[in-house]
PDB file of C-alpha atoms in Angstrom:
ATOM      1  CA  MET A  22      43.559  27.890 -23.508  1.00  0.00           C
ATOM      2  CA  ILE A  23      42.554  26.847 -19.815  1.00  0.00           C
ATOM      3  CA  LYS A  24      45.709  26.738 -17.545  1.00  0.00           C
ATOM      4  CA  LEU A  25      45.786  23.431 -15.747  1.00  0.00           C
ATOM      5  CA  TYR A  26      47.921  23.284 -12.312  1.00  0.00           C
ATOM      6  CA  SER A  27      48.244  19.693 -11.561  1.00  0.00           C
ATOM      7  CA  TRP A  28      50.132  16.859 -10.377  1.00  0.00           C
ATOM      8  CA  THR A  29      50.318  13.101 -10.998  1.00  0.00           C
ATOM      9  CA  THR A  30      47.649  12.337  -8.209  1.00  0.00           C
ATOM     10  CA  PRO A  31      44.152  11.191  -8.505  1.00  0.00           C
ATOM     11  CA  ASN A  32      42.577  14.498  -7.857  1.00  0.00           C
ATOM     12  CA  GLY A  33      44.957  15.834 -10.441  1.00  0.00           C
ATOM     13  CA  ARG A  34      43.675  13.415 -13.129  1.00  0.00           C
ATOM     14  CA  LYS A  35      40.455  13.746 -12.558  1.00  0.00           C
ATOM     15  CA  VAL A  36      40.610  17.300 -14.700  1.00  0.00           C
ATOM     16  CA  SER A  37      42.801  16.373 -17.371  1.00  0.00           C
ATOM     17  CA  ILE A  38      41.257  13.350 -18.010  1.00  0.00           C
ATOM     18  CA  ALA A  39      37.587  15.468 -18.260  1.00  0.00           C
ATOM     19  CA  LEU A  40      39.716  18.172 -20.659  1.00  0.00           C
ATOM     20  CA  GLU A  41      40.605  15.298 -22.611  1.00  0.00           C
ATOM     21  CA  GLU A  42      37.661  13.753 -22.951  1.00  0.00           C
ATOM     22  CA  MET A  43      35.817  17.037 -23.637  1.00  0.00           C
ATOM     23  CA  GLY A  44      38.371  18.223 -26.247  1.00  0.00           C
ATOM     24  CA  LEU A  45      39.076  21.326 -24.818  1.00  0.00           C
ATOM     25  CA  SER A  46      42.532  23.237 -25.083  1.00  0.00           C
ATOM     26  CA  TYR A  47      44.320  23.671 -22.372  1.00  0.00           C
ATOM     27  CA  GLU A  48      48.307  24.125 -21.005  1.00  0.00           C
ATOM     28  CA  SER A  49      49.418  21.446 -18.220  1.00  0.00           C
ATOM     29  CA  LEU A  50      51.578  22.808 -15.923  1.00  0.00           C
ATOM     30  CA  PRO A  51      53.158  20.707 -12.948  1.00  0.00           C
ATOM     31  CA  VAL A  52      52.887  21.661  -9.220  1.00  0.00           C
ATOM     32  CA  ASN A  53      55.223  19.186  -7.474  1.00  0.00           C
ATOM     33  CA  ILE A  54      53.683  18.556  -4.219  1.00  0.00           C
ATOM     34  CA  GLY A  55      56.916  16.531  -3.299  1.00  0.00           C
ATOM     35  CA  LYS A  56      58.790  19.445  -3.623  1.00  0.00           C
ATOM     36  CA  ASP A  57      55.984  21.362  -1.735  1.00  0.00           C
ATOM     37  CA  GLU A  58      55.269  23.903  -4.306  1.00  0.00           C
ATOM     38  CA  GLN A  59      51.978  24.071  -3.883  1.00  0.00           C
ATOM     39  CA  PHE A  60      52.970  26.293  -0.910  1.00  0.00           C
ATOM     40  CA  ALA A  61      54.261  28.777  -3.618  1.00  0.00           C
ATOM     41  CA  PRO A  62      53.138  32.320  -3.024  1.00  0.00           C
ATOM     42  CA  SER A  63      52.100  32.569  -6.291  1.00  0.00           C
ATOM     43  CA  PHE A  64      50.183  29.178  -6.626  1.00  0.00           C
ATOM     44  CA  LEU A  65      48.725  30.491  -3.204  1.00  0.00           C
ATOM     45  CA  LYS A  66      46.904  33.263  -5.404  1.00  0.00           C
ATOM     46  CA  ILE A  67      45.165  30.768  -7.391  1.00  0.00           C
ATOM     47  CA  SER A  68      44.396  28.083  -5.097  1.00  0.00           C
ATOM     48  CA  PRO A  69      43.760  29.635  -1.614  1.00  0.00           C
ATOM     49  CA  ASN A  70      43.779  25.993   0.088  1.00  0.00           C
ATOM     50  CA  ASN A  71      47.319  24.891  -1.494  1.00  0.00           C
ATOM     51  CA  ARG A  72      46.061  22.223  -3.130  1.00  0.00           C
ATOM     52  CA  ILE A  73      46.057  20.505  -6.595  1.00  0.00           C
ATOM     53  CA  PRO A  74      44.064  20.803  -9.105  1.00  0.00           C
ATOM     54  CA  ALA A  75      43.692  24.431 -10.410  1.00  0.00           C
ATOM     55  CA  ILE A  76      42.695  25.925 -13.074  1.00  0.00           C
ATOM     56  CA  VAL A  77      42.358  29.317 -14.958  1.00  0.00           C
ATOM     57  CA  ASP A  78      40.702  29.932 -17.988  1.00  0.00           C
ATOM     58  CA  GLY A  79      40.429  33.878 -18.600  1.00  0.00           C
ATOM     59  CA  ASP A  80      39.016  35.799 -15.926  1.00  0.00           C
ATOM     60  CA  VAL A  81      37.677  32.383 -14.176  1.00  0.00           C
ATOM     61  CA  THR A  82      40.081  30.923 -11.481  1.00  0.00           C
ATOM     62  CA  LEU A  83      39.174  27.593  -9.844  1.00  0.00           C
ATOM     63  CA  PHE A  84      40.397  25.194  -7.046  1.00  0.00           C
ATOM     64  CA  GLU A  85      38.591  22.122  -5.981  1.00  0.00           C
ATOM     65  CA  SER A  86      38.281  19.216  -8.144  1.00  0.00           C
ATOM     66  CA  GLY A  87      34.171  18.583  -7.972  1.00  0.00           C
ATOM     67  CA  ALA A  88      33.828  22.196  -8.701  1.00  0.00           C
ATOM     68  CA  ILE A  89      36.308  22.184 -11.884  1.00  0.00           C
ATOM     69  CA  LEU A  90      34.548  19.231 -13.242  1.00  0.00           C
ATOM     70  CA  MET A  91      31.182  21.055 -12.974  1.00  0.00           C
ATOM     71  CA  TYR A  92      32.155  24.107 -14.612  1.00  0.00           C
ATOM     72  CA  LEU A  93      33.996  22.174 -17.257  1.00  0.00           C
ATOM     73  CA  ALA A  94      31.135  19.935 -17.892  1.00  0.00           C
ATOM     74  CA  GLN A  95      28.642  23.227 -18.249  1.00  0.00           C
ATOM     75  CA  LYS A  96      31.419  24.983 -20.611  1.00  0.00           C
ATOM     76  CA  SER A  97      31.793  22.366 -23.020  1.00  0.00           C
ATOM     77  CA  GLY A  98      28.207  21.316 -22.734  1.00  0.00           C
ATOM     78  CA  LYS A  99      29.099  17.429 -22.165  1.00  0.00           C
ATOM     79  CA  PHE A 100      29.336  14.650 -19.614  1.00  0.00           C
ATOM     80  CA  ILE A 101      26.467  16.342 -17.809  1.00  0.00           C
ATOM     81  CA  PRO A 102      22.570  15.774 -17.915  1.00  0.00           C
ATOM     82  CA  ASP A 103      19.872  18.123 -18.049  1.00  0.00           C
ATOM     83  CA  TYR A 104      20.392  20.317 -14.983  1.00  0.00           C
ATOM     84  CA  GLY A 105      17.330  19.178 -12.568  1.00  0.00           C
ATOM     85  CA  SER A 106      16.929  16.142 -14.608  1.00  0.00           C
ATOM     86  CA  GLU A 107      16.841  12.730 -12.445  1.00  0.00           C
ATOM     87  CA  GLN A 108      20.307  12.101 -13.995  1.00  0.00           C
ATOM     88  CA  TYR A 109      21.555  15.008 -13.099  1.00  0.00           C
ATOM     89  CA  TRP A 110      20.496  14.354  -9.612  1.00  0.00           C
ATOM     90  CA  LYS A 111      21.775  10.743  -9.113  1.00  0.00           C
ATOM     91  CA  MET A 112      25.498  11.750 -10.934  1.00  0.00           C
ATOM     92  CA  MET A 113      25.577  14.468  -8.241  1.00  0.00           C
ATOM     93  CA  GLN A 114      25.155  12.288  -5.447  1.00  0.00           C
ATOM     94  CA  TRP A 115      27.791   9.823  -6.657  1.00  0.00           C
ATOM     95  CA  LEU A 116      29.707  13.003  -7.214  1.00  0.00           C
ATOM     96  CA  MET A 117      29.476  13.842  -3.508  1.00  0.00           C
ATOM     97  CA  TRP A 118      30.192  10.272  -2.616  1.00  0.00           C
ATOM     98  CA  GLN A 119      33.387  10.425  -4.523  1.00  0.00           C
ATOM     99  CA  MET A 120      34.356  13.919  -2.732  1.00  0.00           C
ATOM    100  CA  GLY A 121      33.321  13.163   0.858  1.00  0.00           C
ATOM    101  CA  GLY A 122      34.233   9.427   1.297  1.00  0.00           C
ATOM    102  CA  PHE A 123      35.814   7.242  -1.745  1.00  0.00           C
ATOM    103  CA  GLY A 124      38.773  10.315  -2.012  1.00  0.00           C
ATOM    104  CA  PRO A 125      39.319  11.337   1.424  1.00  0.00           C
ATOM    105  CA  MET A 126      39.076   7.779   2.649  1.00  0.00           C
ATOM    106  CA  LEU A 127      41.253   5.945   0.197  1.00  0.00           C
ATOM    107  CA  GLY A 128      43.670   9.097   0.498  1.00  0.00           C
ATOM    108  CA  GLN A 129      43.963   7.576   4.083  1.00  0.00           C
ATOM    109  CA  ALA A 130      44.546   3.735   2.870  1.00  0.00           C
ATOM    110  CA  HIS A 131      47.391   5.472   1.060  1.00  0.00           C
ATOM    111  CA  HIS A 132      48.802   7.137   3.986  1.00  0.00           C
ATOM    112  CA  PHE A 133      48.948   4.250   6.194  1.00  0.00           C
ATOM    113  CA  LEU A 134      48.861   1.139   3.696  1.00  0.00           C
ATOM    114  CA  LYS A 135      51.596   2.446   1.428  1.00  0.00           C
ATOM    115  CA  TYR A 136      53.782   5.403   2.785  1.00  0.00           C
ATOM    116  CA  ASN A 137      53.769   4.561   6.586  1.00  0.00           C
ATOM    117  CA  ALA A 138      53.111   1.033   6.484  1.00  0.00           C
ATOM    118  CA  GLY A 139      54.008  -0.402  10.128  1.00  0.00           C
ATOM    119  CA  THR A 140      53.254   2.162  12.163  1.00  0.00           C
ATOM    120  CA  SER A 141      49.768   1.786  13.372  1.00  0.00           C
ATOM    121  CA  ALA A 142      47.951  -1.514  12.869  1.00  0.00           C
ATOM    122  CA  TYR A 143      44.543  -0.037  14.201  1.00  0.00           C
ATOM    123  CA  ALA A 144      44.846   2.803  11.131  1.00  0.00           C
ATOM    124  CA  GLU A 145      45.694  -0.317   8.326  1.00  0.00           C
ATOM    125  CA  GLN A 146      42.925  -1.801   9.786  1.00  0.00           C
ATOM    126  CA  ARG A 147      40.364   0.764   9.997  1.00  0.00           C
ATOM    127  CA  PHE A 148      40.943   2.136   6.336  1.00  0.00           C
ATOM    128  CA  HIS A 149      41.652  -1.147   4.621  1.00  0.00           C
ATOM    129  CA  SER A 150      38.402  -2.265   5.608  1.00  0.00           C
ATOM    130  CA  GLU A 151      36.260   0.876   4.673  1.00  0.00           C
ATOM    131  CA  ALA A 152      38.189   0.842   1.348  1.00  0.00           C
ATOM    132  CA  LYS A 153      36.809  -2.703   0.954  1.00  0.00           C
ATOM    133  CA  ARG A 154      33.247  -1.536   1.896  1.00  0.00           C
ATOM    134  CA  LEU A 155      33.424   1.567  -0.474  1.00  0.00           C
ATOM    135  CA  TYR A 156      34.337  -0.480  -3.423  1.00  0.00           C
ATOM    136  CA  GLY A 157      31.785  -3.006  -2.462  1.00  0.00           C
ATOM    137  CA  VAL A 158      28.953   0.061  -2.695  1.00  0.00           C
ATOM    138  CA  LEU A 159      30.483   0.862  -6.079  1.00  0.00           C
ATOM    139  CA  ASP A 160      30.329  -2.218  -7.367  1.00  0.00           C
ATOM    140  CA  ARG A 161      26.932  -3.119  -6.114  1.00  0.00           C
ATOM    141  CA  HIS A 162      26.135   0.011  -8.082  1.00  0.00           C
ATOM    142  CA  LEU A 163      27.747  -1.031 -11.192  1.00  0.00           C
ATOM    143  CA  ALA A 164      25.903  -4.047 -11.346  1.00  0.00           C
ATOM    144  CA  GLN A 165      22.944  -2.350 -12.325  1.00  0.00           C
ATOM    145  CA  SER A 166      24.655   0.390 -14.443  1.00  0.00           C
ATOM    146  CA  PRO A 167      26.922   0.679 -17.352  1.00  0.00           C
ATOM    147  CA  TYR A 168      28.474   3.776 -15.950  1.00  0.00           C
ATOM    148  CA  ILE A 169      27.942   5.811 -12.749  1.00  0.00           C
ATOM    149  CA  ILE A 170      25.052   7.082 -14.453  1.00  0.00           C
ATOM    150  CA  ASP A 171      23.216   5.565 -17.725  1.00  0.00           C
ATOM    151  CA  THR A 172      25.718   7.367 -19.917  1.00  0.00           C
ATOM    152  CA  LEU A 173      29.460   8.517 -19.095  1.00  0.00           C
ATOM    153  CA  SER A 174      29.856  11.700 -16.905  1.00  0.00           C
ATOM    154  CA  ILE A 175      31.505  13.738 -14.780  1.00  0.00           C
ATOM    155  CA  ALA A 176      31.099  10.889 -11.969  1.00  0.00           C
ATOM    156  CA  ASP A 177      33.131   8.522 -14.066  1.00  0.00           C
ATOM    157  CA  PHE A 178      36.203  11.220 -14.248  1.00  0.00           C
ATOM    158  CA  ALA A 179      35.769  11.921 -10.370  1.00  0.00           C
ATOM    159  CA  ILE A 180      35.601   8.275  -9.457  1.00  0.00           C
ATOM    160  CA  TRP A 181      37.658   6.361 -11.809  1.00  0.00           C
ATOM    161  CA  PRO A 182      41.633   8.032 -11.181  1.00  0.00           C
ATOM    162  CA  TRP A 183      41.215   6.736  -6.958  1.00  0.00           C
ATOM    163  CA  ALA A 184      40.139   3.442  -8.665  1.00  0.00           C
ATOM    164  CA  SER A 185      43.216   3.067 -10.577  1.00  0.00           C
ATOM    165  CA  ARG A 186      45.306   3.342  -7.489  1.00  0.00           C
ATOM    166  CA  PHE A 187      43.573  -0.208  -6.305  1.00  0.00           C
ATOM    167  CA  GLU A 188      47.300  -1.578  -5.783  1.00  0.00           C
ATOM    168  CA  TRP A 189      47.855   0.747  -2.870  1.00  0.00           C
ATOM    169  CA  HIS A 190      44.292   0.173  -1.695  1.00  0.00           C
ATOM    170  CA  GLN A 191      45.723  -3.712  -1.429  1.00  0.00           C
ATOM    171  CA  ILE A 192      42.304  -4.220  -3.622  1.00  0.00           C
ATOM    172  CA  ASP A 193      42.019  -7.188  -5.875  1.00  0.00           C
ATOM    173  CA  LEU A 194      39.466  -6.118  -8.472  1.00  0.00           C
ATOM    174  CA  ASN A 195      38.614  -9.383  -9.042  1.00  0.00           C
ATOM    175  CA  ALA A 196      36.924  -9.240  -6.068  1.00  0.00           C
ATOM    176  CA  PHE A 197      34.636  -6.692  -7.533  1.00  0.00           C
ATOM    177  CA  GLN A 198      33.926  -7.992 -11.258  1.00  0.00           C
ATOM    178  CA  HIS A 199      31.645  -4.790 -11.716  1.00  0.00           C
ATOM    179  CA  VAL A 200      34.091  -2.114 -11.072  1.00  0.00           C
ATOM    180  CA  LYS A 201      36.798  -4.119 -12.979  1.00  0.00           C
ATOM    181  CA  ARG A 202      34.524  -4.305 -15.801  1.00  0.00           C
ATOM    182  CA  TRP A 203      33.713  -0.454 -15.523  1.00  0.00           C
ATOM    183  CA  TYR A 204      37.334   0.674 -14.715  1.00  0.00           C
ATOM    184  CA  LEU A 205      39.097  -1.472 -17.582  1.00  0.00           C
ATOM    185  CA  GLU A 206      36.478  -0.209 -20.102  1.00  0.00           C
ATOM    186  CA  LEU A 207      37.306   3.330 -19.340  1.00  0.00           C
ATOM    187  CA  ALA A 208      41.095   2.524 -18.989  1.00  0.00           C
ATOM    188  CA  ALA A 209      41.287   1.574 -22.776  1.00  0.00           C
ATOM    189  CA  ARG A 210      39.676   5.130 -23.671  1.00  0.00           C
ATOM    190  CA  PRO A 211      42.186   7.348 -25.539  1.00  0.00           C
ATOM    191  CA  GLY A 212      41.220  10.341 -23.565  1.00  0.00           C
ATOM    192  CA  PHE A 213      41.737   8.421 -20.301  1.00  0.00           C
ATOM    193  CA  GLN A 214      45.393   7.464 -20.851  1.00  0.00           C
ATOM    194  CA  ARG A 215      46.122  10.697 -22.018  1.00  0.00           C
ATOM    195  CA  GLY A 216      45.091  12.614 -19.455  1.00  0.00           C
ATOM    196  CA  TYR A 217      46.187   9.722 -16.860  1.00  0.00           C
ATOM    197  CA  LYS A 218      49.646  10.724 -18.183  1.00  0.00           C
ATOM    198  CA  GLN A 219      49.196  14.840 -17.390  1.00  0.00           C
ATOM    199  CA  PRO A 220      50.913  16.680 -15.685  1.00  0.00           C
ATOM    200  CA  LEU A 221      53.738  14.192 -16.914  1.00  0.00           C
ATOM    201  CA  ASP A 222      54.230  10.563 -18.141  1.00  0.00           C
ATOM    202  CA  ALA A 223      54.693   8.536 -14.613  1.00  0.00           C
ATOM    203  CA  GLY A 224      53.559   5.264 -16.110  1.00  0.00           C
ATOM    204  CA  ASP A 225      50.719   3.585 -18.044  1.00  0.00           C
ATOM    205  CA  VAL A 226      47.806   3.252 -16.633  1.00  0.00           C
ATOM    206  CA  PRO A 227      47.829   0.171 -14.046  1.00  0.00           C
ATOM    207  CA  LEU A 228      45.548  -2.903 -15.122  1.00  0.00           C
ATOM    208  CA  VAL A 229      44.469  -6.107 -13.414  1.00  0.00           C
TER     209      VAL A 229
END
């Protein structure tokens, strides 16, 4: 059984949603980052960067959510196109877009707009503007595609949990109708709902 070390963050929920949708057996082990449990020596052995999520699957230990998603997709044979196909590379570019932009920039929006509001007007404006730009990029793409690619994939699992914090980004999803359509469709899936509530139930999926 896969051991998932995680917390109720977008990066953590990427993996629990993937595990639920793939139907893989796993044990959910909370790492409370509010109590700095990610810095425990025992967790450092699993995740050298002291960040969640991480998994242990037999002799395989992995950290970094993107790597974990790719591993699970290969293990299950689900939610990943054939290697080298056009759809594979399309999925990969959007997965990297999330890892390099939609996640880090929205994480900065969380820091300045939600947790440290009023400390830096410049930072709030900068990261709110970038959040709106990124939602616009996603909205234009989803105007042409039902999911991130033609079918549901690990790219959706990576991006959706960050969009689920649209309120933290001060984003009105009604201004991004294609993101809203995609977001609500995935929010209605039982696998997404179960994965969202791992490693503990912090409340229902936010709806528009």
